[in-house]
Amino acid sequence: VACADMALAGIRSRIPADEVIDAMRAVGEQMPPSLRETGQGGVAATPAGLAAARKLREG
């Protein structure tokens, strides 16, 4: 949301989007899967996160 707000405000990035994406990929590849956006760690592994996932699976 912050990025969309900045774009709508006319703020231009000094770093091209392709370079940002490449940098993000390089950092992500160095991280263990449990720390990436895999649903294996972080908030997803909390009791509330696990309960929410269970509720979604059950419908």
GROMACS .gro file of C-alpha atoms in nm:
model
   59
    1VAL     CA    1   0.000   0.000   0.000
    2ALA     CA    2   0.284   0.239   0.082
    3CYS     CA    3   0.440   0.183  -0.260
    4ALA     CA    4   0.110   0.252  -0.434
    5ASP     CA    5   0.065   0.571  -0.231
    6MET     CA    6   0.414   0.688  -0.325
    7ALA     CA    7   0.355   0.613  -0.693
    8LEU     CA    8   0.025   0.802  -0.690
    9ALA     CA    9   0.200   1.094  -0.521
   10GLY     CA   10   0.447   1.108  -0.810
   11ILE     CA   11   0.751   0.992  -0.613
   12ARG     CA   12   1.003   0.831  -0.846
   13SER     CA   13   1.245   0.560  -0.737
   14ARG     CA   14   1.612   0.616  -0.810
   15ILE     CA   15   1.658   0.239  -0.843
   16PRO     CA   16   1.489   0.070  -1.140
   17ALA     CA   17   1.219  -0.185  -1.052
   18ASP     CA   18   1.411  -0.466  -1.225
   19GLU     CA   19   1.713  -0.404  -1.001
   20VAL     CA   20   1.495  -0.399  -0.689
   21ILE     CA   21   1.335  -0.729  -0.789
   22ASP     CA   22   1.675  -0.887  -0.860
   23ALA     CA   23   1.805  -0.773  -0.520
   24MET     CA   24   1.497  -0.907  -0.342
   25ARG     CA   25   1.538  -1.242  -0.517
   26ALA     CA   26   1.906  -1.262  -0.421
   27VAL     CA   27   1.825  -1.194  -0.054
   28GLY     CA   28   1.535  -1.441  -0.057
   29GLU     CA   29   1.751  -1.717  -0.203
   30GLN     CA   30   1.995  -1.676   0.088
   31MET     CA   31   1.723  -1.709   0.352
   32PRO     CA   32   1.611  -2.042   0.493
   33PRO     CA   33   1.259  -2.140   0.378
   34SER     CA   34   1.119  -2.097   0.731
   35LEU     CA   35   1.196  -1.723   0.714
   36ARG     CA   36   1.054  -1.663   0.367
   37GLU     CA   37   0.687  -1.604   0.283
   38THR     CA   38   0.621  -1.978   0.292
   39GLY     CA   39   0.372  -1.999   0.577
   40GLN     CA   40   0.624  -2.211   0.772
   41GLY     CA   41   0.744  -1.947   1.016
   42GLY     CA   42   0.683  -1.603   1.157
   43VAL     CA   43   0.323  -1.504   1.222
   44ALA     CA   44   0.198  -1.812   1.036
   45ALA     CA   45   0.353  -2.034   1.304
   46THR     CA   46   0.182  -1.861   1.599
   47PRO     CA   47  -0.118  -2.026   1.766
   48ALA     CA   48  -0.351  -1.765   1.613
   49GLY     CA   49  -0.191  -1.807   1.269
   50LEU     CA   50  -0.225  -2.184   1.283
   51ALA     CA   51  -0.588  -2.153   1.397
   52ALA     CA   52  -0.664  -1.916   1.106
   53ALA     CA   53  -0.506  -2.158   0.858
   54ARG     CA   54  -0.705  -2.447   1.003
   55LYS     CA   55  -1.027  -2.245   0.978
   56LEU     CA   56  -0.955  -2.160   0.611
   57ARG     CA   57  -0.889  -2.525   0.526
   58GLU     CA   58  -1.213  -2.635   0.691
   59GLY     CA   59  -1.411  -2.376   0.497
   0.00000   0.00000   0.00000
